[in-house]
GROMACS .gro file of C-alpha atoms in nm:
model
  351
    1MET     CA    1   1.844   4.576  -0.217
    2ASP     CA    2   1.704   4.686  -0.554
    3PRO     CA    3   1.648   4.376  -0.769
    4GLU     CA    4   1.805   4.556  -1.060
    5TYR     CA    5   2.136   4.557  -0.875
    6SER     CA    6   2.111   4.223  -0.700
    7LEU     CA    7   2.381   4.089  -0.932
    8GLN     CA    8   2.606   4.393  -0.955
    9ASP     CA    9   2.909   4.195  -1.068
   10LEU     CA   10   2.713   4.086  -1.379
   11VAL     CA   11   2.573   4.428  -1.480
   12ARG     CA   12   2.834   4.610  -1.687
   13CYS     CA   13   2.833   4.901  -1.931
   14HIS     CA   14   2.808   4.763  -2.283
   15LEU     CA   15   3.067   5.010  -2.417
   16CYS     CA   16   3.335   5.045  -2.151
   17GLU     CA   17   3.250   4.713  -1.979
   18THR     CA   18   3.291   4.866  -1.638
   19SER     CA   19   3.071   4.781  -1.342
   20THR     CA   20   3.184   5.069  -1.117
   21PRO     CA   21   2.982   5.272  -1.086
   22VAL     CA   22   2.686   5.045  -1.168
   23PRO     CA   23   2.539   5.136  -1.508
   24SER     CA   24   2.224   5.337  -1.440
   25LEU     CA   25   2.092   5.386  -1.795
   26TYR     CA   26   1.938   5.155  -2.051
   27CYS     CA   27   1.877   5.189  -2.426
   28GLU     CA   28   1.536   5.037  -2.492
   29PHE     CA   29   1.597   5.010  -2.867
   30CYS     CA   30   1.946   4.857  -2.850
   31LEU     CA   31   1.870   4.660  -2.529
   32ILE     CA   32   2.205   4.745  -2.364
   33HIS     CA   33   2.319   4.890  -2.030
   34LEU     CA   34   2.508   5.221  -2.031
   35CYS     CA   35   2.698   5.424  -1.780
   36LYS     CA   36   2.661   5.803  -1.782
   37ALA     CA   37   3.006   5.850  -1.932
   38CYS     CA   38   2.921   5.642  -2.240
   39VAL     CA   39   2.574   5.780  -2.319
   40GLY     CA   40   2.705   6.044  -2.557
   41GLU     CA   41   2.914   5.797  -2.753
   42HIS     CA   42   2.614   5.565  -2.786
   43LEU     CA   43   2.379   5.836  -2.906
   44SER     CA   44   2.634   5.947  -3.165
   45ASP     CA   45   2.565   5.629  -3.361
   46GLU     CA   46   2.301   5.753  -3.608
   47SER     CA   47   2.266   5.421  -3.791
   48THR     CA   48   1.974   5.324  -3.564
   49GLU     CA   49   1.724   5.484  -3.330
   50HIS     CA   50   1.797   5.515  -2.962
   51LYS     CA   51   1.590   5.563  -2.649
   52VAL     CA   52   1.802   5.591  -2.337
   53VAL     CA   53   1.612   5.586  -2.004
   54PRO     CA   54   1.706   5.528  -1.638
   55ILE     CA   55   1.700   5.158  -1.559
   56LYS     CA   56   1.431   5.210  -1.294
   57LYS     CA   57   1.202   5.381  -1.547
   58ARG     CA   58   1.257   5.158  -1.843
   59GLY     CA   59   0.937   5.033  -2.002
   60VAL     CA   60   0.861   4.720  -2.196
   61LEU     CA   61   1.165   4.534  -2.322
   62TYR     CA   62   1.068   4.490  -2.685
   63PRO     CA   63   1.231   4.190  -2.853
   64LYS     CA   64   1.465   4.241  -3.145
   65CYS     CA   65   1.340   4.132  -3.485
   66SER     CA   66   1.497   3.806  -3.597
   67LYS     CA   67   1.508   3.926  -3.960
   68HIS     CA   68   1.597   4.290  -3.895
   69PRO     CA   69   1.834   4.302  -3.594
   70THR     CA   70   1.836   4.682  -3.584
   71ARG     CA   71   1.460   4.700  -3.533
   72LEU     CA   72   1.244   4.617  -3.232
   73CYS     CA   73   0.923   4.415  -3.256
   74ASP     CA   74   0.612   4.607  -3.154
   75THR     CA   75   0.360   4.373  -3.325
   76TYR     CA   76   0.268   4.008  -3.281
   77CYS     CA   77   0.157   3.782  -3.569
   78GLU     CA   78  -0.104   3.545  -3.431
   79GLN     CA   79  -0.094   3.308  -3.731
   80CYS     CA   80   0.284   3.266  -3.712
   81ASP     CA   81   0.289   3.300  -3.331
   82ILE     CA   82   0.597   3.525  -3.339
   83PRO     CA   83   0.677   3.890  -3.265
   84ILE     CA   84   0.746   4.101  -3.576
   85CYS     CA   85   0.872   4.452  -3.650
   86PHE     CA   86   0.694   4.714  -3.864
   87GLU     CA   87   0.889   4.617  -4.174
   88CYS     CA   88   0.800   4.247  -4.131
   89GLY     CA   89   0.434   4.339  -4.075
   90SER     CA   90   0.429   4.522  -4.408
   91SER     CA   91   0.588   4.233  -4.592
   92HIS     CA   92   0.402   3.984  -4.808
   93GLN     CA   93   0.463   3.707  -4.549
   94HIS     CA   94   0.257   3.875  -4.274
   95LEU     CA   95   0.050   4.131  -4.463
   96TYR     CA   96  -0.276   3.937  -4.451
   97HIS     CA   97  -0.217   3.781  -4.111
   98LYS     CA   98  -0.391   3.897  -3.796
   99GLN     CA   99  -0.151   4.128  -3.615
  100VAL     CA  100  -0.196   4.266  -3.264
  101GLY     CA  101   0.008   4.509  -3.062
  102ILE     CA  102   0.275   4.343  -2.858
  103LEU     CA  103   0.159   4.538  -2.551
  104ASN     CA  104  -0.183   4.373  -2.586
  105VAL     CA  105  -0.016   4.031  -2.606
  106LEU     CA  106   0.195   4.116  -2.302
  107GLU     CA  107  -0.110   4.231  -2.106
  108SER     CA  108  -0.306   3.917  -2.204
  109LYS     CA  109  -0.015   3.692  -2.108
  110LYS     CA  110   0.020   3.868  -1.774
  111LYS     CA  111  -0.351   3.819  -1.707
  112THR     CA  112  -0.309   3.448  -1.780
  113ILE     CA  113  -0.003   3.435  -1.558
  114GLN     CA  114  -0.188   3.618  -1.280
  115ARG     CA  115  -0.482   3.382  -1.315
  116ASP     CA  116  -0.252   3.078  -1.307
  117LEU     CA  117  -0.064   3.220  -1.009
  118GLN     CA  118  -0.387   3.279  -0.819
  119GLU     CA  119  -0.510   2.928  -0.901
  120LEU     CA  120  -0.179   2.776  -0.790
  121GLU     CA  121  -0.168   2.972  -0.465
  122ASP     CA  122  -0.537   2.951  -0.373
  123SER     CA  123  -0.635   2.605  -0.496
  124ILE     CA  124  -0.372   2.373  -0.641
  125TYR     CA  125  -0.090   2.432  -0.389
  126PRO     CA  126  -0.317   2.390  -0.080
  127LYS     CA  127  -0.455   2.066  -0.228
  128TYR     CA  128  -0.105   1.927  -0.280
  129LYS     CA  129  -0.006   2.033   0.071
  130GLY     CA  130  -0.318   1.870   0.214
  131ILE     CA  131  -0.258   1.546   0.027
  132ALA     CA  132   0.111   1.540   0.118
  133SER     CA  133   0.043   1.618   0.485
  134ASN     CA  134  -0.180   1.312   0.505
  135ILE     CA  135   0.103   1.074   0.406
  136PRO     CA  136   0.298   1.097   0.738
  137ILE     CA  137  -0.028   1.039   0.925
  138GLN     CA  138  -0.099   0.731   0.718
  139LYS     CA  139   0.257   0.609   0.771
  140SER     CA  140   0.208   0.636   1.146
  141ASP     CA  141  -0.133   0.469   1.127
  142LEU     CA  142   0.014   0.196   0.905
  143LYS     CA  143   0.284   0.125   1.163
  144LYS     CA  144   0.031   0.116   1.447
  145ASN     CA  145  -0.204  -0.108   1.250
  146SER     CA  146   0.079  -0.346   1.159
  147GLN     CA  147   0.182  -0.374   1.524
  148LYS     CA  148  -0.181  -0.432   1.619
  149LEU     CA  149  -0.213  -0.707   1.357
  150ILE     CA  150   0.112  -0.871   1.467
  151THR     CA  151  -0.008  -0.867   1.829
  152ALA     CA  152  -0.344  -1.017   1.729
  153ILE     CA  153  -0.174  -1.286   1.517
  154SER     CA  154   0.063  -1.370   1.805
  155GLU     CA  155  -0.229  -1.396   2.047
  156GLN     CA  156  -0.417  -1.621   1.805
  157GLY     CA  157  -0.102  -1.832   1.761
  158GLU     CA  158  -0.066  -1.862   2.138
  159ALA     CA  159  -0.432  -1.964   2.162
  160LEU     CA  160  -0.374  -2.231   1.896
  161HIS     CA  161  -0.062  -2.348   2.082
  162LYS     CA  162  -0.260  -2.370   2.405
  163ALA     CA  163  -0.545  -2.557   2.235
  164THR     CA  164  -0.290  -2.796   2.082
  165ASP     CA  165  -0.112  -2.842   2.414
  166ASP     CA  166  -0.444  -2.904   2.591
  167ALA     CA  167  -0.543  -3.164   2.330
  168MET     CA  168  -0.200  -3.326   2.357
  169ASP     CA  169  -0.217  -3.334   2.738
  170LYS     CA  170  -0.562  -3.493   2.720
  171LEU     CA  171  -0.435  -3.766   2.488
  172LYS     CA  172  -0.139  -3.830   2.718
  173SER     CA  173  -0.375  -3.848   3.015
  174ASP     CA  174  -0.598  -4.093   2.828
  175VAL     CA  175  -0.292  -4.312   2.754
  176GLU     CA  176  -0.189  -4.313   3.120
  177GLU     CA  177  -0.547  -4.388   3.233
  178ARG     CA  178  -0.578  -4.679   2.991
  179GLU     CA  179  -0.238  -4.811   3.095
  180SER     CA  180  -0.352  -4.805   3.460
  181LYS     CA  181  -0.675  -4.993   3.383
  182HIS     CA  182  -0.498  -5.252   3.172
  183LEU     CA  183  -0.230  -5.298   3.436
  184ILE     CA  184  -0.495  -5.364   3.704
  185ALA     CA  185  -0.656  -5.629   3.481
  186LEU     CA  186  -0.318  -5.792   3.408
  187ASN     CA  187  -0.224  -5.795   3.778
  188ARG     CA  188  -0.554  -5.957   3.869
  189LYS     CA  189  -0.511  -6.232   3.610
  190GLU     CA  190  -0.151  -6.279   3.711
  191LYS     CA  191  -0.256  -6.347   4.071
  192GLU     CA  192  -0.524  -6.593   3.957
  193TYR     CA  193  -0.271  -6.783   3.745
  194GLU     CA  194  -0.015  -6.785   4.027
  195ARG     CA  195  -0.273  -6.933   4.269
  196SER     CA  196  -0.364  -7.205   4.021
  197ILE     CA  197   0.003  -7.287   3.957
  198LEU     CA  198   0.062  -7.303   4.332
  199GLU     CA  199  -0.230  -7.546   4.372
  200ILE     CA  200  -0.101  -7.763   4.087
  201THR     CA  201   0.250  -7.762   4.232
  202ARG     CA  202   0.114  -7.874   4.572
  203ASN     CA  203  -0.095  -8.145   4.406
  204ILE     CA  204   0.209  -8.279   4.217
  205SER     CA  205   0.401  -8.298   4.543
  206GLU     CA  206   0.114  -8.487   4.713
  207LEU     CA  207   0.090  -8.733   4.427
  208LYS     CA  208   0.462  -8.807   4.446
  209LYS     CA  209   0.430  -8.878   4.818
  210LEU     CA  210   0.134  -9.113   4.752
  211LEU     CA  211   0.334  -9.308   4.495
  212LYS     CA  212   0.610  -9.367   4.749
  213SER     CA  213   0.368  -9.466   5.029
  214ASN     CA  214   0.232  -9.816   5.098
  215ASP     CA  215  -0.020  -9.690   5.352
  216PHE     CA  216  -0.355  -9.810   5.224
  217SER     CA  217  -0.558  -9.562   5.420
  218PHE     CA  218  -0.344  -9.273   5.297
  219VAL     CA  219  -0.347  -9.386   4.933
  220SER     CA  220  -0.717  -9.483   4.926
  221ALA     CA  221  -0.817  -9.138   5.049
  222TYR     CA  222  -0.681  -8.977   4.730
  223ARG     CA  223  -0.933  -8.792   4.519
  224SER     CA  224  -0.822  -8.681   4.171
  225ARG     CA  225  -0.832  -8.306   4.093
  226ASN     CA  226  -0.714  -8.338   3.734
  227ALA     CA  227  -1.064  -8.272   3.602
  228GLU     CA  228  -1.051  -7.940   3.787
  229PHE     CA  229  -0.706  -7.857   3.656
  230ARG     CA  230  -0.798  -7.954   3.301
  231ARG     CA  231  -1.019  -7.646   3.280
  232ILE     CA  232  -0.720  -7.439   3.167
  233PRO     CA  233  -0.812  -7.070   3.157
  234PRO     CA  234  -0.795  -6.894   2.818
  235ASN     CA  235  -0.500  -6.678   2.729
  236PHE     CA  236  -0.560  -6.328   2.860
  237THR     CA  237  -0.442  -6.077   2.599
  238ILE     CA  238  -0.515  -5.707   2.594
  239SER     CA  239  -0.514  -5.501   2.278
  240PHE     CA  240  -0.292  -5.199   2.306
  241PRO     CA  241  -0.437  -4.865   2.202
  242ARG     CA  242  -0.286  -4.709   1.893
  243PHE     CA  243  -0.227  -4.344   1.807
  244THR     CA  244  -0.328  -4.240   1.456
  245PRO     CA  245  -0.181  -3.900   1.376
  246GLN     CA  246  -0.380  -3.686   1.136
  247ARG     CA  247  -0.214  -3.529   0.835
  248ILE     CA  248  -0.127  -3.171   0.918
  249ASP     CA  249  -0.322  -2.958   0.673
  250GLU     CA  250  -0.154  -2.619   0.640
  251ASP     CA  251  -0.465  -2.472   0.479
  252GLN     CA  252  -0.673  -2.580   0.778
  253ILE     CA  253  -0.415  -2.432   1.013
  254ASN     CA  254  -0.427  -2.107   0.816
  255LYS     CA  255  -0.806  -2.108   0.844
  256LEU     CA  256  -0.787  -2.164   1.220
  257LEU     CA  257  -0.521  -1.896   1.258
  258GLY     CA  258  -0.719  -1.641   1.058
  259SER     CA  259  -0.658  -1.431   0.751
  260LEU     CA  260  -0.576  -1.077   0.650
  261SER     CA  261  -0.811  -0.873   0.438
  262ALA     CA  262  -0.690  -0.791   0.089
  263LEU     CA  263  -0.455  -0.497   0.046
  264SER     CA  264  -0.655  -0.191  -0.055
  265ILE     CA  265  -0.499   0.126  -0.193
  266ARG     CA  266  -0.748   0.383  -0.311
  267THR     CA  267  -0.681   0.706  -0.497
  268GLU     CA  268  -0.929   0.991  -0.483
  269ASP     CA  269  -0.944   1.240  -0.766
  270HIS     CA  270  -0.946   1.609  -0.685
  271GLY     CA  271  -1.113   1.754  -0.991
  272TYR     CA  272  -1.216   2.118  -0.955
  273SER     CA  273  -1.312   2.427  -1.154
  274VAL     CA  274  -1.266   2.797  -1.094
  275GLY     CA  275  -1.585   2.973  -1.197
  276SER     CA  276  -1.450   3.324  -1.232
  277SER     CA  277  -1.173   3.232  -1.475
  278GLY     CA  278  -1.339   2.939  -1.645
  279VAL     CA  279  -1.025   2.731  -1.594
  280GLU     CA  280  -1.096   2.361  -1.544
  281SER     CA  281  -0.863   2.085  -1.446
  282SER     CA  282  -0.943   1.716  -1.468
  283PRO     CA  283  -0.728   1.418  -1.373
  284PRO     CA  284  -0.571   1.220  -1.655
  285GLY     CA  285  -0.748   0.899  -1.754
  286ARG     CA  286  -0.642   0.585  -1.578
  287SER     CA  287  -0.481   0.313  -1.787
  288LEU     CA  288  -0.615  -0.040  -1.773
  289ILE     CA  289  -0.396  -0.348  -1.742
  290ASP     CA  290  -0.349  -0.545  -2.063
  291GLU     CA  291  -0.422  -0.883  -1.906
  292PRO     CA  292  -0.621  -0.977  -1.595
  293ARG     CA  293  -0.420  -1.101  -1.294
  294ILE     CA  294  -0.522  -1.383  -1.057
  295ILE     CA  295  -0.485  -1.247  -0.704
  296LYS     CA  296  -0.662  -1.520  -0.502
  297ASP     CA  297  -0.807  -1.868  -0.561
  298VAL     CA  298  -1.121  -1.931  -0.353
  299ASN     CA  299  -1.239  -2.291  -0.314
  300THR     CA  300  -1.618  -2.332  -0.282
  301ASP     CA  301  -1.867  -2.618  -0.256
  302TYR     CA  302  -1.977  -2.576  -0.619
  303GLY     CA  303  -1.902  -2.860  -0.860
  304GLU     CA  304  -2.038  -3.060  -1.151
  305ASP     CA  305  -2.379  -3.110  -0.988
  306ASN     CA  306  -2.414  -2.742  -0.905
  307ASN     CA  307  -2.198  -2.519  -1.120
  308LEU     CA  308  -2.099  -2.172  -1.004
  309LEU     CA  309  -2.288  -1.915  -1.213
  310SER     CA  310  -2.248  -1.576  -1.050
  311VAL     CA  311  -2.015  -1.396  -0.806
  312SER     CA  312  -2.066  -1.057  -0.642
  313CYS     CA  313  -1.811  -0.896  -0.406
  314LEU     CA  314  -1.962  -0.776  -0.079
  315ASN     CA  315  -1.639  -0.608   0.033
  316ASP     CA  316  -1.263  -0.666   0.023
  317ASP     CA  317  -1.279  -1.010   0.187
  318LYS     CA  318  -1.632  -1.150   0.134
  319LEU     CA  319  -1.826  -1.250  -0.178
  320TRP     CA  320  -2.178  -1.374  -0.257
  321THR     CA  321  -2.215  -1.668  -0.496
  322CYS     CA  322  -2.498  -1.861  -0.657
  323GLY     CA  323  -2.531  -2.166  -0.880
  324HIS     CA  324  -2.804  -2.380  -1.031
  325ASP     CA  325  -2.981  -2.431  -0.697
  326SER     CA  326  -3.195  -2.183  -0.500
  327VAL     CA  327  -2.930  -2.096  -0.239
  328MET     CA  328  -2.708  -1.789  -0.224
  329ARG     CA  329  -2.386  -1.847  -0.033
  330LEU     CA  330  -2.151  -1.599   0.132
  331TYR     CA  331  -1.781  -1.702   0.139
  332ASN     CA  332  -1.471  -1.533   0.266
  333LEU     CA  333  -1.144  -1.534   0.069
  334ASN     CA  334  -1.032  -1.852   0.249
  335GLY     CA  335  -1.327  -2.046   0.108
  336ILE     CA  336  -1.511  -2.067   0.444
  337LEU     CA  337  -1.891  -2.060   0.411
  338ILE     CA  338  -2.020  -1.776   0.629
  339GLU     CA  339  -2.391  -1.761   0.545
  340SER     CA  340  -2.649  -1.932   0.322
  341ILE     CA  341  -2.983  -1.784   0.213
  342GLU     CA  342  -3.246  -1.978   0.019
  343THR     CA  343  -3.483  -1.791  -0.210
  344LYS     CA  344  -3.853  -1.794  -0.115
  345SER     CA  345  -3.945  -1.893  -0.471
  346GLU     CA  346  -3.705  -2.190  -0.452
  347ASN     CA  347  -3.579  -2.082  -0.795
  348MET     CA  348  -3.230  -1.973  -0.890
  349PRO     CA  349  -3.160  -1.627  -0.742
  350PHE     CA  350  -3.124  -1.447  -1.075
  351THR     CA  351  -3.427  -1.600  -1.254
   0.00000   0.00000   0.00000
C-alpha cells in the first residue's frame, strides 16, 4: 500500500473535508490536501500564491513563516537557527546574518541522518546486540558456577564433618581403652585386698579358738602374724581422665571450610571511531565514590614491633605486604599466610 494512503481515514480534503475519493492533490504553498473537485475553488483565492501538484510528485514541504503565515520559508538563518521567508531575510533582524538555502540545510541534515543511520546499523546496533546476547550466557554460567560452588562447599563440609567424627570416635575409643586399663588395675587390687582380708578373718578365728583352749601344746604353737598384717597397703586411687573442650572458633572453622573470592564485576568500554565520517564516540566518564568503603578486614602478623608499611594486591583474593623487616609476605583475604620471601640484601623491600 502506498505510504501516502496508509491512513486514508485521516487524509481529507481541506475544503470539503471528504475522504472519498482520497484527495490526490496538494498545495505546496498552503500545505493542504485537495480533491480534484475543490482545486478550482482553491486557486480562485488570489490573496496568496498557490502551487498545486499531485501528492506523489510533491517536492519539499517548505515550512510556513512564523511571522508571515501566508509565506513559505525558503531560507535558513544560521545565527538564529530558524527558517525564514524572503521578507524576513530582507528585514533588519536577519539582514546581516548568514543565510543559506533551505534545500542546502535539508540536504546537509539528510547527510547527517544517513551517516547516523549507517553508524547505528553497521556499528552501534551490532555492538549492543553483541553485549546483550552475552548476558543470557553469563546468567547460565553464573547458575552453573553457583551450583558448582555449592557442591564444593557441601563436599568440604562433609569432609569437615567426617574429620570431626573421626576425631570424636578416636577420643571415645581412648576413653574406653583407658577405662579398660583402669578397671584391670582396680580388679587386681581388689583381689589382693580380698585375699588379705580373708587371711585376717581366718587369723581372728584361730585366735578366738586359742583363747578358749587350755591345750598347752596347741596354744604354745601360736606364732603372731600381726607384724605381717600391720603392713597395711596404701590406698589405691586412680585419677580419672578429664575432657577439656576447646572453644569453638568460628573464624577458624571458616578458614578450614574455605573462602570465596571477592565478587568481581568488570565493565569494558567499547569506544570506537568511524574514519570516513569523522564521527567519534567515547564512553561517559565514570564517577568516583565520595567516601571509601571498607569491604574486608584482613588480620596479619604485623604489630607494634613490625608495623605494616605497604600492601599490593596480587589478584582478587591475595595481597603482598611488607613492614620494617626484610620479609615480604603473601596473605589471602582470610589472613592466612601463604608465602614469605626474604630479600637478599636483608633490607626492607622498598629501600
